[in-house]
Amino acid sequence: RMESLVKRYFWVINLVLLAVIAFLAARVINNVVAGEIAALPTNPSAEADPSKALPKRGGSGTDEWAARITERNLFNANPPDLEPDGGVAEDGDAGNDLPPGMVPPPGAPCEASDSNIGYLAAMVAEPSTWSMAVVDDGEADDSRLVKESQKIGDFTLAAIQSERLVLAKGGAFECVELGKKAAKKRPTKRGYSPPPSTNKTDFSKGVKKVGTNRYEIDREMLNEQLADLSQLSRQARVIPHYRDGKPQGFKIVGVRPGSLYSHIGIRSGDVIKAVGDEEITSPNKALELYERLKNSDNVTVDIERRGRKSTLEYEIK
């Protein structure tokens, strides 16, 4: 019976023996590793200077660590005083100085121009090469459209901003505020001068619809409107139109009821794609077509309205 019990639980004896052997092996390995660590050389600088040794645990050790961190100023809690000539400007306005040749951005200080140039209206766009301004230099009878880098008298138009024009001359910049009007020279001879245009022009007397998308326009009335671009710009907004990053003409928005735009069949949201056979792909092309419009008898305008293309025909008499 004893023999049968031994055979039955012999696996327990094997487990106990394996546990004892594992324990003994662990003790042997532990002693060997401890001996190797004890044989490593110590830090001579730490032995020579006890202050560099690691502090013992406890309240005094914590205070010592805090003192060392404060002494080393790890987090720049006590920054050193700047040298007198460290490059920090004492004048608070010195940071507003612009590098030579840099166009003053909107809001930056700019010397007021004493030139006889008026800033009547503008179309500010991105990129700035598409921006246009309506100016009056006091020389011509009519206001005109200009763009950046264009000459205005002795000045070069450096930038068109919503509140001002930046003019460049001789490496210096001057600014003309929006709303400034040029002083007209007195005429040398007496002659008839047309009365100034008013905001209540009755365009129905100068525009007649003769068919689907076909209109007759009185030339005198049209020339009067084109001569006062500031008034024309208040009747609608004209902004560049892009598709896939490429210019696709000009978009008309905010067309006012009773305006010239509404009488000639243009609605808010229309995109003017081309005038005649010329597509509007750049500011230069827009200015060229504007000049052509003043001297043409028949003009066709290709527009896109809600994704559909159509053509407006005008006969100017």
XYZ file of C-alpha atoms in Angstrom:
317
model
C 0.000 0.000 0.000
C 2.848 2.377 0.851
C 4.466 1.632 -2.463
C 1.263 2.430 -4.309
C 0.965 5.802 -2.537
C 4.543 6.691 -3.456
C 3.903 5.881 -7.107
C 0.645 7.793 -7.057
C 2.115 11.068 -5.643
C 5.632 10.793 -7.039
C 5.031 13.886 -9.193
C 4.669 15.959 -6.001
C 8.133 14.882 -4.912
C 9.490 15.942 -8.324
C 7.946 19.413 -7.992
C 9.451 19.893 -4.521
C 12.895 18.875 -5.770
C 12.629 21.275 -8.741
C 11.642 24.128 -6.406
C 14.602 23.455 -4.120
C 17.015 23.326 -7.061
C 15.624 26.600 -8.501
C 15.989 28.309 -5.110
C 19.587 27.198 -4.733
C 20.431 28.305 -8.294
C 18.930 31.722 -7.648
C 21.010 32.143 -4.487
C 24.178 31.231 -6.348
C 23.484 33.692 -9.190
C 22.610 36.428 -6.702
C 25.897 35.982 -4.855
C 27.901 36.042 -8.102
C 26.248 39.253 -9.346
C 26.648 40.940 -5.964
C 30.331 40.121 -6.002
C 30.789 41.615 -9.464
C 29.021 44.850 -8.479
C 31.071 45.169 -5.313
C 34.234 44.862 -7.385
C 33.361 47.929 -9.601
C 35.576 51.014 -9.010
C 33.992 53.862 -7.095
C 33.765 57.510 -8.265
C 36.932 59.143 -6.968
C 35.473 62.660 -7.291
C 32.491 61.649 -5.180
C 34.797 60.168 -2.533
C 36.987 63.272 -2.565
C 34.028 65.662 -2.343
C 31.316 64.269 -0.063
C 29.011 67.156 -1.082
C 28.620 65.553 -4.539
C 27.495 62.227 -3.189
C 23.839 61.288 -3.444
C 21.890 62.446 -0.413
C 20.376 59.971 1.950
C 16.661 59.609 2.103
C 14.892 61.746 4.599
C 13.916 65.321 5.229
C 17.497 66.654 5.108
C 18.118 64.962 1.741
C 15.047 66.618 0.214
C 16.177 70.030 1.391
C 19.623 69.427 -0.080
C 18.146 68.528 -3.504
C 15.983 71.674 -3.451
C 18.992 73.818 -2.577
C 21.015 72.389 -5.467
C 18.195 72.942 -7.988
C 17.825 76.545 -6.830
C 21.576 77.116 -7.027
C 21.838 75.766 -10.586
C 18.778 77.830 -11.724
C 17.597 75.024 -14.012
C 14.334 76.725 -14.957
C 15.735 80.264 -15.279
C 13.585 81.377 -12.362
C 16.053 84.166 -11.645
C 17.209 85.357 -15.075
C 20.348 87.482 -15.155
C 20.038 91.195 -15.815
C 20.487 92.236 -19.434
C 23.558 94.178 -20.362
C 23.002 97.875 -21.078
C 23.961 97.386 -24.723
C 22.199 94.054 -25.139
C 20.206 95.255 -28.144
C 16.842 95.833 -26.437
C 15.332 99.118 -27.571
C 14.340 101.473 -24.775
C 11.926 103.355 -27.002
C 8.675 101.423 -27.339
C 8.068 102.845 -30.819
C 11.370 101.597 -32.206
C 9.763 98.278 -33.146
C 7.514 100.066 -35.637
C 10.435 101.068 -37.848
C 10.306 99.254 -41.174
C 13.334 98.023 -43.105
C 14.364 100.283 -45.975
C 12.402 99.549 -49.141
C 9.580 97.689 -47.367
C 6.071 98.848 -48.282
C 4.168 99.937 -45.140
C 1.483 97.304 -44.452
C -2.088 98.312 -43.541
C -2.139 100.089 -40.195
C 1.576 100.888 -40.156
C 2.694 104.529 -39.878
C 3.022 106.262 -43.235
C 3.739 109.874 -44.109
C 0.772 111.672 -45.648
C 1.343 112.607 -49.266
C 1.191 116.267 -50.264
C 0.613 115.309 -53.899
C -2.497 116.328 -55.792
C -3.725 112.741 -56.139
C -7.212 111.708 -55.086
C -8.185 108.203 -53.933
C -11.851 107.704 -54.799
C -12.548 103.965 -54.670
C -10.807 100.612 -54.800
C -11.175 96.910 -55.351
C -8.734 95.173 -53.003
C -8.118 91.537 -53.909
C -5.777 88.621 -53.333
C -3.305 88.349 -54.919
C -2.664 92.079 -54.815
C -1.868 92.143 -58.549
C -5.649 92.007 -59.128
C -6.324 95.040 -56.926
C -7.472 98.209 -58.694
C -8.068 101.768 -57.575
C -9.989 104.718 -58.935
C -7.746 107.781 -58.758
C -7.833 111.392 -59.859
C -4.535 113.154 -60.426
C -6.057 116.594 -60.976
C -4.713 116.771 -64.533
C -7.287 114.791 -66.509
C -10.976 115.603 -66.539
C -11.955 112.028 -65.691
C -10.900 109.639 -62.959
C -9.113 106.501 -64.077
C -8.411 102.932 -63.055
C -4.901 102.036 -61.958
C -3.172 98.949 -60.591
C -0.041 98.267 -58.583
C 3.326 99.278 -60.101
C 1.589 101.756 -62.420
C 2.855 105.330 -62.701
C 0.701 108.194 -61.378
C 2.439 111.412 -62.273
C 5.863 111.386 -60.621
C 4.916 108.513 -58.307
C 4.736 104.735 -58.621
C 1.745 103.003 -57.053
C 3.401 100.647 -54.549
C 0.286 99.193 -52.885
C -3.507 99.456 -52.965
C -4.981 99.152 -49.483
C -8.603 99.461 -48.440
C -7.998 102.680 -46.489
C -5.124 104.240 -48.450
C -2.798 104.188 -51.432
C 0.936 103.765 -50.897
C 2.986 105.835 -53.349
C 6.716 105.442 -53.929
C 9.126 108.123 -55.059
C 12.889 108.281 -54.672
C 13.008 105.296 -52.314
C 10.486 106.847 -49.895
C 6.804 106.058 -49.367
C 3.829 108.409 -49.052
C 0.185 107.552 -48.454
C -3.077 108.964 -49.810
C -6.119 108.312 -47.636
C -9.346 106.977 -49.136
C -11.777 109.800 -49.905
C -9.184 112.432 -50.686
C -10.073 114.334 -53.860
C -7.672 116.075 -56.185
C -7.905 119.830 -56.600
C -8.918 120.592 -60.166
C -7.030 123.241 -62.093
C -9.039 126.259 -63.153
C -9.924 126.228 -66.860
C -8.136 128.815 -68.975
C -11.162 129.321 -71.209
C -14.773 129.612 -70.403
C -16.878 126.789 -71.617
C -19.773 124.577 -70.750
C -19.176 122.097 -67.974
C -21.775 119.385 -67.384
C -23.477 119.404 -63.999
C -22.135 116.915 -61.490
C -23.838 113.564 -61.500
C -26.177 112.777 -58.641
C -26.989 109.531 -56.929
C -30.537 109.594 -58.323
C -29.746 109.153 -62.010
C -32.727 107.783 -63.931
C -31.025 105.055 -65.963
C -34.315 104.029 -67.556
C -34.021 107.098 -69.806
C -30.569 106.090 -71.014
C -31.026 102.317 -71.329
C -33.607 100.567 -73.476
C -34.143 96.813 -73.691
C -34.789 95.856 -77.329
C -34.791 92.059 -77.041
C -33.614 89.074 -75.048
C -30.243 90.098 -73.571
C -30.100 93.043 -76.023
C -29.899 96.680 -74.924
C -29.462 100.169 -76.371
C -27.402 102.577 -74.239
C -27.191 106.341 -74.577
C -23.534 107.247 -75.093
C -23.695 110.553 -73.238
C -25.172 108.875 -70.179
C -22.618 106.043 -70.345
C -19.674 108.427 -70.639
C -20.984 110.378 -67.678
C -21.049 107.199 -65.579
C -17.609 106.055 -66.721
C -16.212 109.479 -65.855
C -17.326 109.065 -62.236
C -16.029 105.630 -61.305
C -16.347 106.337 -57.593
C -20.116 106.680 -58.009
C -20.249 103.621 -60.258
C -18.376 101.550 -57.669
C -21.123 102.240 -55.108
C -23.739 100.557 -57.288
C -22.124 97.100 -57.037
C -18.931 95.366 -55.965
C -16.557 93.853 -58.507
C -14.196 91.138 -57.263
C -11.831 88.734 -59.065
C -13.255 85.278 -59.652
C -11.065 82.169 -59.452
C -11.638 78.539 -60.322
C -9.044 75.882 -59.484
C -6.648 78.681 -58.607
C -6.879 80.330 -62.030
C -8.515 83.699 -62.823
C -11.868 83.315 -64.546
C -13.029 86.911 -64.875
C -14.792 89.250 -62.457
C -17.773 88.528 -60.239
C -20.444 91.176 -59.661
C -21.996 91.152 -56.186
C -24.287 93.482 -54.286
C -26.009 94.971 -57.344
C -28.325 97.701 -56.107
C -31.869 97.991 -57.475
C -32.209 100.838 -59.957
C -28.476 100.937 -60.648
C -26.855 100.991 -64.067
C -25.897 97.330 -63.631
C -29.482 96.240 -63.056
C -30.730 98.239 -66.064
C -28.232 96.620 -68.450
C -29.169 93.098 -67.365
C -26.427 92.276 -64.865
C -27.445 90.571 -61.630
C -25.677 89.803 -58.374
C -23.560 86.680 -58.750
C -22.917 87.096 -62.478
C -19.344 86.412 -63.562
C -18.084 88.535 -66.462
C -15.942 86.127 -68.469
C -15.131 88.135 -71.597
C -15.836 91.374 -73.420
C -16.082 90.883 -77.153
C -13.672 88.103 -78.048
C -11.218 88.992 -75.275
C -11.253 86.943 -72.074
C -10.538 88.778 -68.839
C -7.510 86.937 -67.493
C -5.465 89.740 -65.928
C -5.785 93.282 -64.561
C -4.103 94.626 -67.688
C -6.780 93.004 -69.830
C -9.520 94.495 -67.651
C -8.079 97.998 -68.022
C -7.718 97.505 -71.769
C -11.341 96.429 -72.122
C -12.482 99.335 -69.966
C -10.807 101.810 -72.327
C -12.297 100.010 -75.324
C -15.777 100.229 -73.829
C -15.658 104.035 -73.852
C -15.057 104.156 -77.614
C -17.060 101.214 -78.963
C -20.433 101.312 -80.692
C -21.272 97.638 -80.188
C -20.156 95.543 -77.223
C -20.867 91.929 -76.304
C -20.288 90.650 -72.781
C -20.043 86.930 -71.999
C -21.297 86.101 -68.518
C -21.825 83.005 -66.407
C -24.998 82.937 -64.316
C -25.644 80.022 -61.972
C -23.366 77.795 -64.018
C -24.931 78.724 -67.370
C -23.217 80.871 -69.971
C -24.984 83.629 -71.870
C -24.118 86.731 -73.882
C -25.347 90.280 -73.366
C -25.374 92.564 -76.413
C -25.153 96.344 -76.186
C -25.525 98.996 -78.867
C -24.171 102.361 -77.792
C -25.709 105.365 -79.576
